[in-house]
């Protein structure tokens, strides 16, 4: 029996990505076993699966032989509280990293999402305004490249100055360059107090919050057709300081102070089977982006303070009419994003509609991305076709 036979099992009915069924599934226990698996799987097309929270994002793979599941690559390897870092295996659920003793990995992600999957998708949430994204908080990484080579980059200190920063290359690569097996993250202290200010206010009022230098950790907008837009501001720090800043923000926005987040906080604005689009643009263009998306029938949520928004459309029937409507909406929002000096990327769409859409839109660095892919995965075996430009 060969290594591949020892480490894989026959795929079941649930082992599919974007409707494309796999033949085999493997769940390696550690980096060494993952390297042996990938070395033995030469010639097979591979997709990585973490918690599955974003498995329906992107384009379905052109082909799929093997799903590598990271559910056994779990656990906190090290938590160096004095250095404000933690080393975790890639399959560790984010729920475990939200509750480290006295410290936090300040990445908003679903509890079931994994550390590796969050890095691979470069996911973030409301608090990106203060803490940044996975790309900002990842300081070291261990990966198994498509040829089976184990590669480490970065380290366990916040200031790494030597070598290539491969962590940033793998962040947001959607598993197209290999398997992430271990991550080193920068941590932050858990704030002593956190308060929300909620207001019915247009997105443009976020500029007042930013200009007021209240050191908000998040400034989120929620807008939907037929409803008044809302803003919610998260303030963190010492109890006295937070109370003082919250009172000032509430007065500025004519809002109310609350100890709890609004129900829409950090909830993506599309239901199952809907169309989800990520919009980015200059801060000054956020009100125009929101107005365009809402005018097209979308619910919009996201960071009015960072210029990163999510537009969601509910399922709109089936057949040709749904395809036409989704295509029109994407074209409209992509044009608005270009005017805002940003981008519009379709994250998810229903089967039958997804294939008709240009999910990524124009990407200026596409040729560079192809050259990187050629170097890391010359046979295009990892997540074939799921990334921008069919990479």
Short mmCIF file of C-alpha atoms in Angstrom, two decimals:
data_model
loop_
_atom_site.label_atom_id
_atom_site.label_comp_id
_atom_site.label_asym_id
_atom_site.label_seq_id
_atom_site.Cartn_x
_atom_site.Cartn_y
_atom_site.Cartn_z
CA UNK A 1 0.00 0.00 0.00
CA UNK A 2 1.44 3.37 -0.99
CA UNK A 3 1.50 6.62 1.00
CA UNK A 4 -1.47 7.98 -0.91
CA UNK A 5 -3.54 4.90 -0.13
CA UNK A 6 -2.58 5.09 3.56
CA UNK A 7 -3.45 8.76 4.00
CA UNK A 8 -6.61 9.12 1.91
CA UNK A 9 -10.12 7.76 2.01
CA UNK A 10 -12.82 7.65 -0.63
CA UNK A 11 -14.80 10.89 -0.76
CA UNK A 12 -18.42 10.98 0.35
CA UNK A 13 -21.37 12.88 -0.99
CA UNK A 14 -20.57 15.97 1.11
CA UNK A 15 -17.02 16.17 -0.20
CA UNK A 16 -17.52 18.65 -3.00
CA UNK A 17 -16.42 22.21 -3.73
CA UNK A 18 -18.74 24.48 -5.68
CA UNK A 19 -20.68 21.44 -6.83
CA UNK A 20 -17.56 19.64 -8.08
CA UNK A 21 -17.21 16.27 -6.29
CA UNK A 22 -13.86 14.98 -5.07
CA UNK A 23 -12.59 11.41 -5.42
CA UNK A 24 -10.46 11.33 -2.29
CA UNK A 25 -10.22 13.05 1.10
CA UNK A 26 -7.27 13.28 3.48
CA UNK A 27 -6.83 14.86 6.91
CA UNK A 28 -3.11 14.93 7.80
CA UNK A 29 -2.14 15.07 11.48
CA UNK A 30 0.86 17.37 11.16
CA UNK A 31 3.10 19.21 8.72
CA UNK A 32 5.34 16.20 8.09
CA UNK A 33 2.41 13.98 7.22
CA UNK A 34 0.93 16.72 5.03
CA UNK A 35 4.22 16.97 3.13
CA UNK A 36 4.27 13.20 2.60
CA UNK A 37 0.68 13.32 1.37
CA UNK A 38 1.28 16.14 -1.08
CA UNK A 39 4.47 14.55 -2.37
CA UNK A 40 2.53 11.36 -3.05
CA UNK A 41 -0.35 13.23 -4.67
CA UNK A 42 1.62 14.56 -7.64
CA UNK A 43 -0.64 14.60 -10.66
CA UNK A 44 -3.80 15.09 -8.60
CA UNK A 45 -5.82 18.29 -8.43
CA UNK A 46 -6.17 19.48 -4.84
CA UNK A 47 -8.42 21.84 -2.87
CA UNK A 48 -7.83 22.74 0.79
CA UNK A 49 -10.81 22.67 3.18
CA UNK A 50 -10.85 24.29 6.62
CA UNK A 51 -14.03 25.08 8.50
CA UNK A 52 -15.95 25.33 5.23
CA UNK A 53 -17.35 28.78 6.06
CA UNK A 54 -16.09 30.25 2.77
CA UNK A 55 -15.90 27.14 0.63
CA UNK A 56 -18.65 28.53 -1.63
CA UNK A 57 -16.65 31.69 -2.31
CA UNK A 58 -14.93 32.04 -5.65
CA UNK A 59 -15.15 29.96 -8.79
CA UNK A 60 -15.61 26.17 -8.62
CA UNK A 61 -12.41 24.23 -9.37
CA UNK A 62 -11.93 23.09 -12.93
CA UNK A 63 -11.27 19.60 -11.59
CA UNK A 64 -10.96 18.03 -8.18
CA UNK A 65 -9.30 14.77 -7.19
CA UNK A 66 -8.34 15.34 -3.56
CA UNK A 67 -9.67 17.47 -0.70
CA UNK A 68 -7.10 18.06 2.05
CA UNK A 69 -9.06 18.71 5.25
CA UNK A 70 -7.29 20.59 8.03
CA UNK A 71 -9.59 19.45 10.86
CA UNK A 72 -6.79 17.41 12.48
CA UNK A 73 -4.21 20.19 12.20
CA UNK A 74 -5.48 21.91 15.32
CA UNK A 75 -4.22 23.39 18.53
CA UNK A 76 -2.32 26.32 19.97
CA UNK A 77 1.38 25.39 19.77
CA UNK A 78 2.61 28.39 21.75
CA UNK A 79 1.22 31.48 23.40
CA UNK A 80 4.01 33.85 24.38
CA UNK A 81 2.03 36.45 26.29
CA UNK A 82 5.08 38.60 26.97
CA UNK A 83 5.82 38.87 23.24
CA UNK A 84 2.14 39.22 22.28
CA UNK A 85 2.30 36.35 19.79
CA UNK A 86 0.76 32.93 19.33
CA UNK A 87 1.68 29.97 17.14
CA UNK A 88 -1.32 27.92 16.01
CA UNK A 89 -1.94 25.04 13.66
CA UNK A 90 -3.91 25.96 10.58
CA UNK A 91 -7.06 23.99 11.37
CA UNK A 92 -7.56 25.63 14.77
CA UNK A 93 -11.06 27.14 15.00
CA UNK A 94 -11.06 30.91 15.38
CA UNK A 95 -13.31 30.50 18.43
CA UNK A 96 -10.27 29.25 20.37
CA UNK A 97 -8.24 32.31 19.35
CA UNK A 98 -10.88 34.78 20.44
CA UNK A 99 -10.45 33.72 24.07
CA UNK A 100 -6.74 33.50 24.79
CA UNK A 101 -5.97 34.43 28.42
CA UNK A 102 -5.98 38.22 28.58
CA UNK A 103 -5.13 38.60 24.90
CA UNK A 104 -6.90 38.29 21.57
CA UNK A 105 -6.31 37.65 17.92
CA UNK A 106 -8.20 40.71 16.71
CA UNK A 107 -9.59 39.11 13.55
CA UNK A 108 -13.37 39.04 13.26
CA UNK A 109 -14.23 35.65 11.80
CA UNK A 110 -16.98 33.07 12.33
CA UNK A 111 -16.21 30.81 15.30
CA UNK A 112 -16.14 27.78 13.02
CA UNK A 113 -13.68 29.36 10.58
CA UNK A 114 -10.11 28.14 10.88
CA UNK A 115 -6.93 30.15 11.30
CA UNK A 116 -5.53 28.87 8.01
CA UNK A 117 -8.76 29.49 6.13
CA UNK A 118 -9.00 33.02 7.49
CA UNK A 119 -5.48 33.71 6.25
CA UNK A 120 -6.10 32.04 2.88
CA UNK A 121 -9.17 34.23 2.32
CA UNK A 122 -7.58 37.31 3.94
CA UNK A 123 -10.82 37.68 5.82
CA UNK A 124 -11.54 40.48 8.23
CA UNK A 125 -14.44 42.15 9.95
CA UNK A 126 -15.46 45.41 11.58
CA UNK A 127 -12.32 45.80 13.68
CA UNK A 128 -10.04 45.97 10.63
CA UNK A 129 -10.28 49.74 11.07
CA UNK A 130 -8.06 49.52 14.17
CA UNK A 131 -6.27 46.18 13.97
CA UNK A 132 -5.99 45.51 10.24
CA UNK A 133 -6.58 42.24 8.39
CA UNK A 134 -5.02 38.80 8.46
CA UNK A 135 -2.23 40.15 6.27
CA UNK A 136 -1.37 42.70 8.96
CA UNK A 137 -1.51 40.30 11.93
CA UNK A 138 0.28 37.30 10.41
CA UNK A 139 4.01 37.46 11.23
CA UNK A 140 5.11 33.90 10.45
CA UNK A 141 3.89 30.94 8.43
CA UNK A 142 4.65 27.29 7.66
CA UNK A 143 3.42 25.90 4.36
CA UNK A 144 3.73 22.76 2.28
CA UNK A 145 4.32 23.74 -1.31
CA UNK A 146 2.68 21.80 -4.17
CA UNK A 147 5.87 19.78 -4.69
CA UNK A 148 5.81 18.63 -1.05
CA UNK A 149 8.54 20.99 0.19
CA UNK A 150 8.04 22.39 3.70
CA UNK A 151 8.74 26.13 3.81
CA UNK A 152 8.84 28.47 6.79
CA UNK A 153 8.88 32.24 6.65
CA UNK A 154 8.75 35.06 9.14
CA UNK A 155 9.24 34.35 12.81
CA UNK A 156 7.93 34.84 16.32
CA UNK A 157 8.68 38.48 16.78
CA UNK A 158 6.65 41.40 15.48
CA UNK A 159 9.64 42.99 13.73
CA UNK A 160 10.96 40.58 11.11
CA UNK A 161 13.30 42.23 8.66
CA UNK A 162 15.11 39.35 6.90
CA UNK A 163 14.01 37.27 3.93
CA UNK A 164 10.97 37.25 1.70
CA UNK A 165 7.65 37.85 3.43
CA UNK A 166 5.94 34.72 2.09
CA UNK A 167 3.17 35.12 4.63
CA UNK A 168 1.80 38.07 2.71
CA UNK A 169 2.00 36.09 -0.53
CA UNK A 170 -0.05 33.22 0.90
CA UNK A 171 -2.56 35.56 2.53
CA UNK A 172 -5.54 35.86 0.23
CA UNK A 173 -4.18 33.29 -2.25
CA UNK A 174 -7.22 31.02 -1.70
CA UNK A 175 -5.05 27.93 -1.37
CA UNK A 176 -3.62 28.20 -4.88
CA UNK A 177 0.03 28.17 -3.76
CA UNK A 178 0.03 25.28 -1.28
CA UNK A 179 -1.20 24.17 2.14
CA UNK A 180 -0.81 26.44 5.16
CA UNK A 181 -0.11 24.23 8.19
CA UNK A 182 0.93 26.71 10.88
CA UNK A 183 0.54 30.43 11.51
CA UNK A 184 2.21 32.90 13.86
CA UNK A 185 -0.03 35.83 14.78
CA UNK A 186 0.51 39.11 16.52
CA UNK A 187 -1.88 39.51 19.46
CA UNK A 188 -3.42 42.48 21.25
CA UNK A 189 -4.53 42.88 24.85
CA UNK A 190 -8.23 42.35 25.51
CA UNK A 191 -9.61 45.85 26.12
CA UNK A 192 -10.91 46.57 29.60
CA UNK A 193 -14.10 48.07 28.19
CA UNK A 194 -15.97 48.15 24.89
CA UNK A 195 -19.00 50.29 24.06
CA UNK A 196 -21.06 50.78 20.91
CA UNK A 197 -22.65 53.98 19.69
CA UNK A 198 -25.60 53.36 17.39
CA UNK A 199 -27.30 55.99 15.26
CA UNK A 200 -29.63 56.42 12.34
CA UNK A 201 -27.38 58.42 10.10
CA UNK A 202 -26.16 58.50 6.48
CA UNK A 203 -22.82 56.83 5.66
CA UNK A 204 -21.24 60.24 5.08
CA UNK A 205 -21.41 60.91 8.82
CA UNK A 206 -18.63 58.36 9.31
CA UNK A 207 -16.25 61.07 8.15
CA UNK A 208 -17.20 63.11 11.22
CA UNK A 209 -16.23 60.20 13.47
CA UNK A 210 -12.89 59.75 11.72
CA UNK A 211 -12.15 63.47 11.74
CA UNK A 212 -13.00 63.65 15.45
CA UNK A 213 -10.05 61.37 16.30
CA UNK A 214 -12.05 59.23 18.70
CA UNK A 215 -9.77 56.23 18.02
CA UNK A 216 -12.72 54.05 17.06
CA UNK A 217 -12.01 50.34 16.65
CA UNK A 218 -14.77 50.02 14.09
CA UNK A 219 -17.21 52.26 12.23
CA UNK A 220 -19.82 50.19 10.40
CA UNK A 221 -22.70 51.04 8.11
CA UNK A 222 -25.92 49.13 7.49
CA UNK A 223 -28.16 50.27 4.64
CA UNK A 224 -31.03 48.57 2.84
CA UNK A 225 -33.71 49.60 0.35
CA UNK A 226 -36.64 51.30 2.03
CA UNK A 227 -34.91 51.75 5.40
CA UNK A 228 -32.96 54.54 7.05
CA UNK A 229 -29.20 53.87 7.00
CA UNK A 230 -27.51 53.17 10.31
CA UNK A 231 -24.03 53.69 11.70
CA UNK A 232 -22.49 51.80 14.61
CA UNK A 233 -19.17 52.78 16.18
CA UNK A 234 -17.13 50.51 18.47
CA UNK A 235 -14.93 52.17 21.08
CA UNK A 236 -12.44 50.18 23.18
CA UNK A 237 -10.08 51.07 26.00
CA UNK A 238 -10.25 51.94 29.67
CA UNK A 239 -13.76 52.21 31.17
CA UNK A 240 -13.49 55.93 31.87
CA UNK A 241 -11.94 56.76 28.50
CA UNK A 242 -14.47 54.70 26.59
CA UNK A 243 -17.42 56.31 28.39
CA UNK A 244 -16.10 59.78 27.61
CA UNK A 245 -15.45 59.05 23.94
CA UNK A 246 -18.77 57.24 23.53
CA UNK A 247 -20.66 60.19 24.93
CA UNK A 248 -18.91 62.52 22.48
CA UNK A 249 -19.61 60.27 19.50
CA UNK A 250 -23.25 59.86 20.53
CA UNK A 251 -23.64 63.63 20.65
CA UNK A 252 -21.94 64.00 17.29
CA UNK A 253 -24.21 61.45 15.59
CA UNK A 254 -27.32 62.07 17.69
CA UNK A 255 -27.11 58.41 18.57
CA UNK A 256 -27.34 56.22 21.64
CA UNK A 257 -24.71 54.41 23.69
CA UNK A 258 -25.14 50.65 24.01
CA UNK A 259 -23.27 47.79 25.58
CA UNK A 260 -24.27 45.46 22.78
CA UNK A 261 -23.70 45.46 19.06
CA UNK A 262 -26.63 45.81 16.65
CA UNK A 263 -27.95 42.52 15.35
CA UNK A 264 -26.47 43.15 11.90
CA UNK A 265 -22.95 43.72 13.25
CA UNK A 266 -20.38 41.49 11.47
CA UNK A 267 -23.12 39.65 9.57
CA UNK A 268 -22.65 39.41 5.81
CA UNK A 269 -25.71 40.85 4.05
CA UNK A 270 -26.76 37.98 1.83
CA UNK A 271 -28.77 34.84 2.57
CA UNK A 272 -27.94 31.37 1.37
CA UNK A 273 -28.36 31.27 -2.36
CA UNK A 274 -27.91 35.03 -2.74
CA UNK A 275 -25.26 37.07 -4.51
CA UNK A 276 -22.49 38.54 -2.35
CA UNK A 277 -20.14 41.26 -3.59
CA UNK A 278 -17.16 42.89 -1.88
CA UNK A 279 -16.79 46.58 -2.67
CA UNK A 280 -13.81 48.78 -1.94
CA UNK A 281 -13.17 52.44 -2.60
CA UNK A 282 -11.81 55.68 -1.24
CA UNK A 283 -13.36 56.83 2.01
CA UNK A 284 -14.75 59.92 0.35
CA UNK A 285 -16.60 57.66 -2.12
CA UNK A 286 -18.21 55.36 0.46
CA UNK A 287 -21.53 57.29 0.48
CA UNK A 288 -21.74 57.03 -3.32
CA UNK A 289 -20.93 53.32 -3.26
CA UNK A 290 -23.60 52.67 -0.64
CA UNK A 291 -26.18 54.75 -2.54
CA UNK A 292 -25.49 52.91 -5.80
CA UNK A 293 -25.70 49.48 -4.21
CA UNK A 294 -28.88 50.24 -2.27
CA UNK A 295 -30.40 51.80 -5.38
CA UNK A 296 -29.71 48.53 -7.19
CA UNK A 297 -31.63 46.64 -4.52
CA UNK A 298 -28.76 45.46 -2.32
CA UNK A 299 -28.34 45.46 1.43
CA UNK A 300 -24.96 46.95 2.25
CA UNK A 301 -22.83 46.44 5.36
CA UNK A 302 -19.21 47.02 6.13
CA UNK A 303 -16.61 49.47 7.27
CA UNK A 304 -17.42 53.05 6.43
CA UNK A 305 -14.15 53.86 8.18
CA UNK A 306 -11.95 51.58 6.06
CA UNK A 307 -13.79 51.74 2.73
CA UNK A 308 -14.54 48.00 2.61
CA UNK A 309 -18.20 47.12 2.09
CA UNK A 310 -20.27 44.04 1.33
CA UNK A 311 -23.37 44.15 -0.86
CA UNK A 312 -25.87 41.33 -0.76
CA UNK A 313 -28.70 40.50 -3.11
CA UNK A 314 -31.36 37.92 -2.15
CA UNK A 315 -32.06 34.97 -4.44
CA UNK A 316 -33.92 36.38 -7.40
CA UNK A 317 -35.75 33.52 -9.04
CA UNK A 318 -34.22 31.06 -11.43
CA UNK A 319 -33.29 30.78 -15.04
CA UNK A 320 -32.41 33.47 -17.55
CA UNK A 321 -34.04 36.35 -15.66
CA UNK A 322 -31.91 35.70 -12.56
CA UNK A 323 -28.77 35.55 -14.68
CA UNK A 324 -29.58 38.82 -16.42
CA UNK A 325 -30.41 40.65 -13.18
CA UNK A 326 -27.25 39.44 -11.44
CA UNK A 327 -25.12 40.45 -14.41
CA UNK A 328 -26.64 43.93 -14.48
CA UNK A 329 -26.08 44.40 -10.75
CA UNK A 330 -22.45 43.34 -10.96
CA UNK A 331 -21.78 45.65 -13.91
CA UNK A 332 -23.41 48.57 -12.10
CA UNK A 333 -21.48 48.06 -8.86
CA UNK A 334 -18.20 47.41 -10.66
CA UNK A 335 -18.54 50.69 -12.52
CA UNK A 336 -19.25 52.48 -9.22
CA UNK A 337 -16.23 50.84 -7.60
CA UNK A 338 -13.99 51.93 -10.45
CA UNK A 339 -15.21 55.51 -10.05
CA UNK A 340 -14.38 55.17 -6.35
CA UNK A 341 -10.84 53.99 -7.24
CA UNK A 342 -11.62 50.55 -5.83
CA UNK A 343 -12.79 47.12 -6.88
CA UNK A 344 -15.90 44.97 -6.92
CA UNK A 345 -15.38 41.22 -6.48
CA UNK A 346 -18.23 38.72 -6.55
CA UNK A 347 -17.62 36.43 -3.57
CA UNK A 348 -20.52 34.07 -4.03
CA UNK A 349 -23.50 33.50 -6.29
CA UNK A 350 -26.01 30.71 -6.81
CA UNK A 351 -25.30 27.80 -9.09
CA UNK A 352 -26.30 28.62 -12.62
CA UNK A 353 -25.56 32.32 -12.08
CA UNK A 354 -21.98 32.03 -10.87
CA UNK A 355 -20.77 30.59 -14.19
CA UNK A 356 -22.11 33.59 -16.11
CA UNK A 357 -20.39 36.25 -14.00
CA UNK A 358 -16.90 37.69 -14.13
CA UNK A 359 -16.30 37.04 -10.44
CA UNK A 360 -13.05 38.99 -10.06
CA UNK A 361 -13.27 41.78 -12.60
CA UNK A 362 -10.18 43.51 -13.98
CA UNK A 363 -6.99 42.96 -11.94
CA UNK A 364 -3.93 45.06 -12.87
CA UNK A 365 -1.42 42.61 -11.36
CA UNK A 366 -2.73 39.51 -13.12
CA UNK A 367 0.40 38.78 -15.16
CA UNK A 368 2.56 38.99 -12.04
CA UNK A 369 0.17 36.61 -10.28
CA UNK A 370 0.48 34.14 -13.15
CA UNK A 371 4.28 34.22 -12.91
CA UNK A 372 4.11 33.55 -9.17
CA UNK A 373 1.73 30.65 -9.79
CA UNK A 374 4.08 29.28 -12.45
CA UNK A 375 6.90 29.21 -9.91
CA UNK A 376 5.00 27.71 -6.99
CA UNK A 377 2.57 25.40 -8.78
CA UNK A 378 3.67 25.03 -12.42
CA UNK A 379 1.12 22.30 -13.15
CA UNK A 380 -1.75 24.36 -11.69
CA UNK A 381 -2.87 21.52 -9.38
CA UNK A 382 -3.85 23.50 -6.29
CA UNK A 383 -7.35 24.98 -6.43
CA UNK A 384 -7.26 24.97 -10.24
CA UNK A 385 -9.30 27.82 -11.68
CA UNK A 386 -10.62 29.17 -8.36
CA UNK A 387 -8.54 32.33 -8.31
CA UNK A 388 -8.43 35.46 -10.40
CA UNK A 389 -7.88 34.98 -14.14
CA UNK A 390 -8.46 31.22 -13.89
CA UNK A 391 -5.32 30.70 -11.81
#
